[in-house]
mmCIF file of C-alpha atoms in Angstrom:
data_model
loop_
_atom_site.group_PDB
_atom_site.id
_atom_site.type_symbol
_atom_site.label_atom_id
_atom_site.label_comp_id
_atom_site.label_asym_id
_atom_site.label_seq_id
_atom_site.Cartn_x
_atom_site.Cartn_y
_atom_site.Cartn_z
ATOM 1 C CA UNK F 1 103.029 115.250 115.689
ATOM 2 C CA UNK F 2 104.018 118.823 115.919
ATOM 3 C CA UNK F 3 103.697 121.620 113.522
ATOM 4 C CA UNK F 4 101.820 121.227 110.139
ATOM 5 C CA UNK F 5 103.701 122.266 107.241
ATOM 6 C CA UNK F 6 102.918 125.734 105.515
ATOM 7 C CA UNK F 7 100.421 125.771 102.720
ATOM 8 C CA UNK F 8 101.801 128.614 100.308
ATOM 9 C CA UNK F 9 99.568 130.138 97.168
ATOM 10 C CA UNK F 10 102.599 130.282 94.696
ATOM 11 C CA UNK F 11 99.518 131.540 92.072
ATOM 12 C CA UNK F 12 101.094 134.995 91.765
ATOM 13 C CA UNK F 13 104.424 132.910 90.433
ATOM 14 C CA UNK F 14 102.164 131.534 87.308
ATOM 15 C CA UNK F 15 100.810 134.608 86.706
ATOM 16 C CA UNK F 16 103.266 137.556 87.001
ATOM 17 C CA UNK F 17 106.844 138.794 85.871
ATOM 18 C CA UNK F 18 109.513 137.832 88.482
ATOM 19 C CA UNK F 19 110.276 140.670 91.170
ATOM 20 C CA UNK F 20 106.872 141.834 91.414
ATOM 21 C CA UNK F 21 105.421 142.547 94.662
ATOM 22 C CA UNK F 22 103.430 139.569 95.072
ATOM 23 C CA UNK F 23 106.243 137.224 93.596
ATOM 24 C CA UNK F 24 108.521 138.264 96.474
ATOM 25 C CA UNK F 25 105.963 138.133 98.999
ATOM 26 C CA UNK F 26 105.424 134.212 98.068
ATOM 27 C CA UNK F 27 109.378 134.003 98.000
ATOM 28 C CA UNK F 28 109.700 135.173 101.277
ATOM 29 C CA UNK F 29 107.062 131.956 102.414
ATOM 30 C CA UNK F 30 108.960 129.986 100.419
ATOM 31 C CA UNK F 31 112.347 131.066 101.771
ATOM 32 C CA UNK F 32 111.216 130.282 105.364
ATOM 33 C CA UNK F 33 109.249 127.159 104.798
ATOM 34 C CA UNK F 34 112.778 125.530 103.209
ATOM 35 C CA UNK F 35 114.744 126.892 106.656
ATOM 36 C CA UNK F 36 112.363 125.416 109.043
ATOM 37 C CA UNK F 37 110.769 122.273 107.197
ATOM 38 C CA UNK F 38 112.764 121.453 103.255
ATOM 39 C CA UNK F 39 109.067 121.072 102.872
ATOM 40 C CA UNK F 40 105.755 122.851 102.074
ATOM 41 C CA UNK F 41 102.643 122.331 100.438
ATOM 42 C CA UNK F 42 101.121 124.870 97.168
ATOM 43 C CA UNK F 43 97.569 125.831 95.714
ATOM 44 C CA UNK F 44 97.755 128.059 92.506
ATOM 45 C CA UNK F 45 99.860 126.159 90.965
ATOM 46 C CA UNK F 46 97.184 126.222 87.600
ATOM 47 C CA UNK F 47 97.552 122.275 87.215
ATOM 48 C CA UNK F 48 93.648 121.156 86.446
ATOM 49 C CA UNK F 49 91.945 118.302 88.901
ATOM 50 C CA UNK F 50 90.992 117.017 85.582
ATOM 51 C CA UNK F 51 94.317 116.283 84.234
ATOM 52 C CA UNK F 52 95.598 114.520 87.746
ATOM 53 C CA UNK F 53 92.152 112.275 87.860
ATOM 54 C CA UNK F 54 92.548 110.533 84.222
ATOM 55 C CA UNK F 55 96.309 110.134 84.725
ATOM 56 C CA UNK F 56 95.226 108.397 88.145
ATOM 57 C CA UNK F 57 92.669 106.810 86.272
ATOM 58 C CA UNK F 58 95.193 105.687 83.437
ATOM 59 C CA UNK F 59 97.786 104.557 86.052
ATOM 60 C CA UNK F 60 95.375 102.426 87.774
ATOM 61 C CA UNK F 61 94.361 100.836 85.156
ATOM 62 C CA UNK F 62 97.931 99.827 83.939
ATOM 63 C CA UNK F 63 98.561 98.200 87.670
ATOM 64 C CA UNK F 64 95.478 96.386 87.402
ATOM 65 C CA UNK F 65 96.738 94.196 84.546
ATOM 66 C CA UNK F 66 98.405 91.054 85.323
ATOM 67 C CA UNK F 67 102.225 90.827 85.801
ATOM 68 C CA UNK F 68 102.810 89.158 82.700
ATOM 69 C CA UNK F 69 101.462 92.257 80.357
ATOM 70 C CA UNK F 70 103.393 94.761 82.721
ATOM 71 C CA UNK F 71 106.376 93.354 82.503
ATOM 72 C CA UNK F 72 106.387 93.850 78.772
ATOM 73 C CA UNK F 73 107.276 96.745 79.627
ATOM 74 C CA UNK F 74 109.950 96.113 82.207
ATOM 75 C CA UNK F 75 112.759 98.183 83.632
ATOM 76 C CA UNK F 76 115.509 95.910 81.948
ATOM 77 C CA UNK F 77 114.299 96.551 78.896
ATOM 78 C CA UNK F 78 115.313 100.372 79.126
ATOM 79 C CA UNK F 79 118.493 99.894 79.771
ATOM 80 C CA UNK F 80 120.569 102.540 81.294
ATOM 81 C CA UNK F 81 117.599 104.697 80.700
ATOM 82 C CA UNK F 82 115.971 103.006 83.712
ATOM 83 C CA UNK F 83 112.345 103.499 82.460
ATOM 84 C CA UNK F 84 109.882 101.629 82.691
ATOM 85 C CA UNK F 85 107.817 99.062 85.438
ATOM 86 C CA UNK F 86 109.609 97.341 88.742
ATOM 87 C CA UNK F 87 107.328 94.931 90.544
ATOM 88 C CA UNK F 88 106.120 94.825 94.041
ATOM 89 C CA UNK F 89 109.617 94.910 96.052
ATOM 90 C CA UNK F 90 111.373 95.751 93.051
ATOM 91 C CA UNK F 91 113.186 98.783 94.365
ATOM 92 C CA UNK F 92 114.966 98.889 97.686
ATOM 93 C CA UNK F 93 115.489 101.809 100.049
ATOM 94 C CA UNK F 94 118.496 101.428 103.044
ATOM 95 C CA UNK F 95 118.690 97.664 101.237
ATOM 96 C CA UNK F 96 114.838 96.867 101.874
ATOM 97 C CA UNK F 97 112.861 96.460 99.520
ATOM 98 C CA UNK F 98 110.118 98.580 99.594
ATOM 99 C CA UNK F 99 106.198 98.333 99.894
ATOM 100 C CA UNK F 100 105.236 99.072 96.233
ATOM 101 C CA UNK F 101 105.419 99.059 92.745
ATOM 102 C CA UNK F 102 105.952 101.668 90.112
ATOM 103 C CA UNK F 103 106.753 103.555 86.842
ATOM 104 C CA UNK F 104 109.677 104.974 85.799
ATOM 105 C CA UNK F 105 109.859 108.259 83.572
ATOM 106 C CA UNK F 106 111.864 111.066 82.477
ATOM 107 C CA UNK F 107 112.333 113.516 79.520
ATOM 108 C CA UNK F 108 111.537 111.814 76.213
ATOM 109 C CA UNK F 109 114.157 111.410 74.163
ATOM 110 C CA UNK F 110 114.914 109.379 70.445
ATOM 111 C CA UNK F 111 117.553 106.906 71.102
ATOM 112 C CA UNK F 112 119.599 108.098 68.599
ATOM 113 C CA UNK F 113 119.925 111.821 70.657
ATOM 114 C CA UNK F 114 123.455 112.281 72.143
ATOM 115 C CA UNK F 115 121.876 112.881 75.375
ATOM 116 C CA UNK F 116 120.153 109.518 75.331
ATOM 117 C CA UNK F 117 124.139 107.660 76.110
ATOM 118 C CA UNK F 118 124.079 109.308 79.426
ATOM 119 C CA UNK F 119 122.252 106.897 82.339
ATOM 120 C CA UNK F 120 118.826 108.160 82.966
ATOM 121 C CA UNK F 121 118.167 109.764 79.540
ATOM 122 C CA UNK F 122 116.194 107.889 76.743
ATOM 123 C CA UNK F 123 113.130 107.012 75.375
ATOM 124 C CA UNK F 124 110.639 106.022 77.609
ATOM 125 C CA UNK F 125 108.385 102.813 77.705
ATOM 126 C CA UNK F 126 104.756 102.814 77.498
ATOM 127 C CA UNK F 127 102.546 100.433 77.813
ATOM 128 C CA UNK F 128 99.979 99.840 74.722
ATOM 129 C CA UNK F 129 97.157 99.539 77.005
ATOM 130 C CA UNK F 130 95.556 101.681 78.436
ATOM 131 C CA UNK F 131 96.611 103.956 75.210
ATOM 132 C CA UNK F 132 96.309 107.224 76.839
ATOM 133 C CA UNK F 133 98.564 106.736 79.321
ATOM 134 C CA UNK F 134 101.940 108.015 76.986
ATOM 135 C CA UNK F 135 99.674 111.327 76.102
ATOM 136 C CA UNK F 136 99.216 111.927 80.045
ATOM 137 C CA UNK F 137 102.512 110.860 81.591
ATOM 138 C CA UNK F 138 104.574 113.489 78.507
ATOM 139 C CA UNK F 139 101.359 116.232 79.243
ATOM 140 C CA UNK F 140 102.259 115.760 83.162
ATOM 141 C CA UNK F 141 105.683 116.430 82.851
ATOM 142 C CA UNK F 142 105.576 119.231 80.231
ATOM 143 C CA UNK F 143 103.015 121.339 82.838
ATOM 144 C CA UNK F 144 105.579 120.347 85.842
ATOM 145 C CA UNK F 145 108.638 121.157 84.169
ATOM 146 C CA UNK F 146 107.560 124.582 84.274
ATOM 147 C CA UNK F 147 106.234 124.784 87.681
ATOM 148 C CA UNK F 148 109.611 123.516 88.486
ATOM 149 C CA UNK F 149 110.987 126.247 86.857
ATOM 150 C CA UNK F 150 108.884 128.843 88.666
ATOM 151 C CA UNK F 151 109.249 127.271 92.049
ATOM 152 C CA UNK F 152 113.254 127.409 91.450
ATOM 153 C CA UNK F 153 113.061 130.777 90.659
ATOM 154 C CA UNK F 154 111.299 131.794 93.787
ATOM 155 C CA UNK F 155 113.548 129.909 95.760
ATOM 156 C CA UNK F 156 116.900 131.405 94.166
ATOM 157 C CA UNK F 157 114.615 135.258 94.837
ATOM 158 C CA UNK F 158 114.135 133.872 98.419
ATOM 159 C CA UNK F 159 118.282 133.428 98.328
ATOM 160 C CA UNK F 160 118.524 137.006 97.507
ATOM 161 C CA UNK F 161 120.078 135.749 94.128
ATOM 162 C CA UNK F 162 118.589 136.544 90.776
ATOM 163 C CA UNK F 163 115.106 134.871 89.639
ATOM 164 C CA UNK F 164 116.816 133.020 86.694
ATOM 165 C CA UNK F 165 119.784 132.070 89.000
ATOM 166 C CA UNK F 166 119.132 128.161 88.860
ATOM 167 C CA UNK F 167 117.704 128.216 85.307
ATOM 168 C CA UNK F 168 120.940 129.930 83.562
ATOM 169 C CA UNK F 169 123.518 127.870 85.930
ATOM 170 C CA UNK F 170 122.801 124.515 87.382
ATOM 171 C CA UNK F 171 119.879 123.616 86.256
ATOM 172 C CA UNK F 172 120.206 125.136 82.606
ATOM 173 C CA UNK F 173 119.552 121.515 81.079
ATOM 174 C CA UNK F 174 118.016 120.081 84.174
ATOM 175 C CA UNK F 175 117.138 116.374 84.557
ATOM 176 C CA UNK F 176 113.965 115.774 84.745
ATOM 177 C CA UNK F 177 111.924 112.773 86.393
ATOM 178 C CA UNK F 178 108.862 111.616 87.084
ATOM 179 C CA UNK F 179 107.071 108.395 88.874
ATOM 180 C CA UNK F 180 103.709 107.237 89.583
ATOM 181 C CA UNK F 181 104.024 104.607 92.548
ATOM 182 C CA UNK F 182 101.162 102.231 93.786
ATOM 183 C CA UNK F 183 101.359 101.173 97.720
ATOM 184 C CA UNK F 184 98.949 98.641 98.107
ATOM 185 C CA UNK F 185 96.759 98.331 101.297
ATOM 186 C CA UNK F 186 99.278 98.315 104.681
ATOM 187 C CA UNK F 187 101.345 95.248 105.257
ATOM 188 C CA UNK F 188 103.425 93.482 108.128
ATOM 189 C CA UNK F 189 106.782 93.721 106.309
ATOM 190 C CA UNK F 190 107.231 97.618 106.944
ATOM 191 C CA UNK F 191 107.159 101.119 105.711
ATOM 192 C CA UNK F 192 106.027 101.408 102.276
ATOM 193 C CA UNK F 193 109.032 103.739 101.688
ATOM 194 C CA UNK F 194 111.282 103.661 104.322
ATOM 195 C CA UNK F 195 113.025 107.089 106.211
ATOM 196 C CA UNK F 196 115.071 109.001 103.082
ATOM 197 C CA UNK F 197 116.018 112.105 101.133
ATOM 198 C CA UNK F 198 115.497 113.366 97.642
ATOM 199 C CA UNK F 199 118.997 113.910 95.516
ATOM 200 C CA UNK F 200 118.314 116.857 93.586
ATOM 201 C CA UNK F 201 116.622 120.094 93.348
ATOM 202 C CA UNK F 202 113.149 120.302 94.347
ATOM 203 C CA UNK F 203 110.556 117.251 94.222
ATOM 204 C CA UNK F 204 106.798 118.116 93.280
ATOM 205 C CA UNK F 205 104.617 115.380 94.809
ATOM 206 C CA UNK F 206 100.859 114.636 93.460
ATOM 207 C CA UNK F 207 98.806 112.055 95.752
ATOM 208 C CA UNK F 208 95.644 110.830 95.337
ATOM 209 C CA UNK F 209 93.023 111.146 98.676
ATOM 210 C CA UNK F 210 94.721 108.525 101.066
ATOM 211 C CA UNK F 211 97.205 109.183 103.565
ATOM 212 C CA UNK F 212 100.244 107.642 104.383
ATOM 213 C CA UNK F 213 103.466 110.714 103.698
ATOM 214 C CA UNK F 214 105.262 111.504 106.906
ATOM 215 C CA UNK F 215 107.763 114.409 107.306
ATOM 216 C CA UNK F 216 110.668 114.424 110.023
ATOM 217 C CA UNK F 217 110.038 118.122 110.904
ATOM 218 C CA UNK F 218 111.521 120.052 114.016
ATOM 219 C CA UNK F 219 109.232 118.722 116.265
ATOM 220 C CA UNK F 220 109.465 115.104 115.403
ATOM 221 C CA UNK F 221 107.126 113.305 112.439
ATOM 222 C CA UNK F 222 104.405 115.035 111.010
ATOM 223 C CA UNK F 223 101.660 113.215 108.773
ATOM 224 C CA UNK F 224 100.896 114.828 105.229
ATOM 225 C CA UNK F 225 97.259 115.707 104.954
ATOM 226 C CA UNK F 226 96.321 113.880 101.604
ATOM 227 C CA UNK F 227 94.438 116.099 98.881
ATOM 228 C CA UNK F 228 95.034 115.770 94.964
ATOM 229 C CA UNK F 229 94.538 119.934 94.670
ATOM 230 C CA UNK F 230 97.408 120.277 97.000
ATOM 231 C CA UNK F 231 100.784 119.501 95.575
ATOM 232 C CA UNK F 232 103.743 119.112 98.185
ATOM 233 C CA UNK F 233 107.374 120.247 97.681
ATOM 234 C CA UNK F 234 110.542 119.057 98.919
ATOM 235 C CA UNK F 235 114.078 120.040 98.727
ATOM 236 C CA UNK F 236 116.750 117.782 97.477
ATOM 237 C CA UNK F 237 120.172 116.793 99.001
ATOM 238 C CA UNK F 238 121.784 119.462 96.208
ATOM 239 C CA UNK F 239 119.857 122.143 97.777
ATOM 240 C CA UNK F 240 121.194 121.171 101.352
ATOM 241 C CA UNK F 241 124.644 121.258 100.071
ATOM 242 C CA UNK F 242 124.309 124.656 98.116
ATOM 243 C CA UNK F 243 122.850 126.464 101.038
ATOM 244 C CA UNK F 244 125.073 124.702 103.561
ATOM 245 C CA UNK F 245 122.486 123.297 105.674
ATOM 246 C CA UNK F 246 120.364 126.883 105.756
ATOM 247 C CA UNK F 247 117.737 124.728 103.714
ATOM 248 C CA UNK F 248 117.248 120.870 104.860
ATOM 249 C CA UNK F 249 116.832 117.997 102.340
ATOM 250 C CA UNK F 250 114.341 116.383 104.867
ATOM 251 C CA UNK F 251 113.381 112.669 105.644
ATOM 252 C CA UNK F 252 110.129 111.494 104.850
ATOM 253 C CA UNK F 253 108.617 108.150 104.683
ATOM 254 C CA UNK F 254 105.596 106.216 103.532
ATOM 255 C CA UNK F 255 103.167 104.157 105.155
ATOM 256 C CA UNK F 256 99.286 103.166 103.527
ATOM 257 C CA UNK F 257 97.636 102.655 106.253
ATOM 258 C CA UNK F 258 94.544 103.352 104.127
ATOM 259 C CA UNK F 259 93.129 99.750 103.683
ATOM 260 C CA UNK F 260 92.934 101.254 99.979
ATOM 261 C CA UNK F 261 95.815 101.371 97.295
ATOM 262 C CA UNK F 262 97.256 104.650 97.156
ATOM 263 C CA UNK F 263 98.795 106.110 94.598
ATOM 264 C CA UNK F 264 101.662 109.145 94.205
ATOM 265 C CA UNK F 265 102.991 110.981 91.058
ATOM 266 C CA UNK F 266 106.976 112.554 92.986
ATOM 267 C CA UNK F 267 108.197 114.706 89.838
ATOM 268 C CA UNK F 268 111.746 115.726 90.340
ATOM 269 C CA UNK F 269 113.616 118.743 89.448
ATOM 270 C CA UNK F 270 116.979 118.227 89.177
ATOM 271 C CA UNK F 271 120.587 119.852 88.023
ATOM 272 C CA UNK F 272 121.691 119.939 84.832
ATOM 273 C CA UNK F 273 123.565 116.038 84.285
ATOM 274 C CA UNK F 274 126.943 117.552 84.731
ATOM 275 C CA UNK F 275 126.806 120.542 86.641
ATOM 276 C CA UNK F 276 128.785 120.496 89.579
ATOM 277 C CA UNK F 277 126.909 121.631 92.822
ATOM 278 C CA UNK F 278 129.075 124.225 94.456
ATOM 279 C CA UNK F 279 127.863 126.604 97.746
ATOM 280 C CA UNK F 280 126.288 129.446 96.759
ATOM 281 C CA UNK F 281 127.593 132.643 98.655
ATOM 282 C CA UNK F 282 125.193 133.286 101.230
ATOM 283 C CA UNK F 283 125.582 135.924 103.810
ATOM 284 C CA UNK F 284 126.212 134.710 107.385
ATOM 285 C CA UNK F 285 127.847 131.255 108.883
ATOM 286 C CA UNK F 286 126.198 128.246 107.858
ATOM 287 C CA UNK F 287 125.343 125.459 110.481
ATOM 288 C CA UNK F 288 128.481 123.376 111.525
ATOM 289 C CA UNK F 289 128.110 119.996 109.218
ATOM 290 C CA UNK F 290 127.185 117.084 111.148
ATOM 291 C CA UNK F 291 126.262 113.724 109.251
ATOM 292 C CA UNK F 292 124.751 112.464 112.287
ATOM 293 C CA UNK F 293 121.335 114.242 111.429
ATOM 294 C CA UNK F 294 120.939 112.732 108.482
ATOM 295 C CA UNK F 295 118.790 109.782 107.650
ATOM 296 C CA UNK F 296 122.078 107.604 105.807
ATOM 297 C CA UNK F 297 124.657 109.388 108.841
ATOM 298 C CA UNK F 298 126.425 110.963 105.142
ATOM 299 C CA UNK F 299 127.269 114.344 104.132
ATOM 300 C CA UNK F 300 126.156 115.996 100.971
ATOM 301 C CA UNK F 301 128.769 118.631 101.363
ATOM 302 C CA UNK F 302 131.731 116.316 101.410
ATOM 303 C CA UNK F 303 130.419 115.126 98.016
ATOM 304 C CA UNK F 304 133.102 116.172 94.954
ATOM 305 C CA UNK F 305 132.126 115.482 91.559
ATOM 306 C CA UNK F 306 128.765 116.010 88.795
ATOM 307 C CA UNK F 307 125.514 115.874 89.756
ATOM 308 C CA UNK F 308 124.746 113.083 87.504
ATOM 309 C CA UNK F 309 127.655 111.074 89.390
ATOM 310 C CA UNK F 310 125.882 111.726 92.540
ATOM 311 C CA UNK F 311 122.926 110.387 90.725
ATOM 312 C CA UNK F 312 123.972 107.181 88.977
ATOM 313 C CA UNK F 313 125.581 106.117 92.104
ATOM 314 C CA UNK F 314 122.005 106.418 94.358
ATOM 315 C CA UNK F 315 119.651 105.114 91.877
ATOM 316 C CA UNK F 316 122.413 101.802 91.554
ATOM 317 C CA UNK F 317 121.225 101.689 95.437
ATOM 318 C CA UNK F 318 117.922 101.739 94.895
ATOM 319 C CA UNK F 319 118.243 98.785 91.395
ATOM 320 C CA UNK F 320 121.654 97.029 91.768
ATOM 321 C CA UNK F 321 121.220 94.619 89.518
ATOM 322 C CA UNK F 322 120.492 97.551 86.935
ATOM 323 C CA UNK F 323 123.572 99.573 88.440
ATOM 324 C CA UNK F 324 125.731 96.753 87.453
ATOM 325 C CA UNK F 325 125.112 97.629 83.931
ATOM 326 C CA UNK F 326 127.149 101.060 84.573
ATOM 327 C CA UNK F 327 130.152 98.951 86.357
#
């Protein structure tokens, strides 16, 4: 299955002032893990087990209702927001539908913020039972929105550009995401998540202890040990197309093979709504641009336009009938 991915302490990124020693020493890991993989895997990242186990806890609890009380709580009833529950095959990926059922999140906002007109911003929906889960999803996403930050600024110092690089250009205002998915026990009807690539930034993926994450890496497919103290990252198509190619939005895919329902919390960093995603200037030739490696046979450096653009028009991939509401 060839080469596992590299497991990087990015503690010394929680705990120091940018461009000290051990900051650019865990840059440099980071820098080479995006070349070879668009993947890696951290410890000393300062998120408690604690907090991860009752939001699993909380999220498991919420599936275990019956359909009728979820769906109180429904995607269409957010809107353009897209927040909220989708059913079992209630998302597709490549035009499947996929394996599994989830919840939508992002940045909390009132409804009567100006941000909240843009799809993908609003208030979120929470369920009323269980009543802790609101407390844990808005706690989760504070405490990853700045890891995010502190991963992006490592990855602009492994660019040779300045720590705050992403955070005072593209990603000043960044959108912010979050999901907790539940892939029940393997099936006959295919991957849980078929082959595909993140859109944005970076993506910081929680899991509980069952398997089931596979990476295309060099080599060919490589499976994702499973371990909730080990947080995975992944680079985003917006990446690929800054860097030219140097760093890869990789493919990865899902498939519980468990005989347990697993469950994954993907929190995505992403730029700013209407930055445009231009190429950074980076010393040396990039690769040549060839579509044909990617998963979709597209290429994110032909894209022209915002990133929320490139945004709105995935996501009305992934829900059509809720992309028709933007037509």
């Amino acid at each position: 299955m060839g080469t596992d991915l590299p497991l990087i302490d990015v503690g010394p990124l929680c705990a120091s002032p940018p461009g000290t020693p051990a900051c650019r020493a865990v840059a440099i890991e980071i820098d080479r893990a995006c070349r070879r993989f668009g993947f890696f895997r951290i410890v000393g990242h300062g998120l408690e087990p604690e907090r991860l186990a009752e939001l699993d806890r909380l999220a498991r609890a919420f599936f275990a209702l019956p359909e009728q009380h979820k769906a109180r709580i429904a995607m269409e009833h957010g809107g353009t927001a897209w927040r909220g529950w989708f059913p079992l095959g209630g998302e597709l990926t490549s035009g499947r539908p996929d394996h599994k059922e989830g919840l939508y999140f992002g940045a909390e906002l009132a409804a009567d913020d100006p941000a909240a007109g843009r799809p993908l911003h609003g208030p979120n929906l929470f369920p009323t039972h269980p009543a802790g889960l609101r407390d844990a999803v808005l706690g989760w996403i504070a405490a990853m929105t700045g890891l995010g930050h502190a991963l992006l600024g490592a990855v602009a110092a492994g660019l040779g550009l300045p720590a705050d690089w992403f955070a005072s250009t593209v990603a000043a205002e960044p959108t912010v995401l979050f999901r907790i998915f539940r892939y029940p026990p393997g099936n006959d009807e295919g991957w849980g998540v078929a082959e595909h690539t993140d859109y944005g930034l970076l993506t910081i993926l929680a899991q509980d202890h069952h398997g089931g994450l596979e990476v295309r890496g060099p080599d060919g497919w490589l499976a994702v040990p499973a371990d909730p103290d080990v947080l995975v990252v992944n680079l985003g198509d917006m990446l690929d197309r800054m860097t030219e190619g140097r760093y890869r939005s990789t493919p990865h895919r899902v498939l519980n093979t468990s005989g347990c329902e697993r469950l994954s919390f993907p929190f995505f960093v992403d730029p700013s709504w209407d930055a445009v995603c231009r190429p950074l200037p980076l010393a040396g030739t990039p690769p040549a641009d060839d579509p044909t490696r990617r998963w979709d046979g597209t290429s994110v450096r032909a894209w022209d336009g915002t990133y929320g653009d490139y945004l709105t028009a995935k996501v009305a991939k992934v829900f059509p009938r809720l992309g028709q509401r933007l037509g």
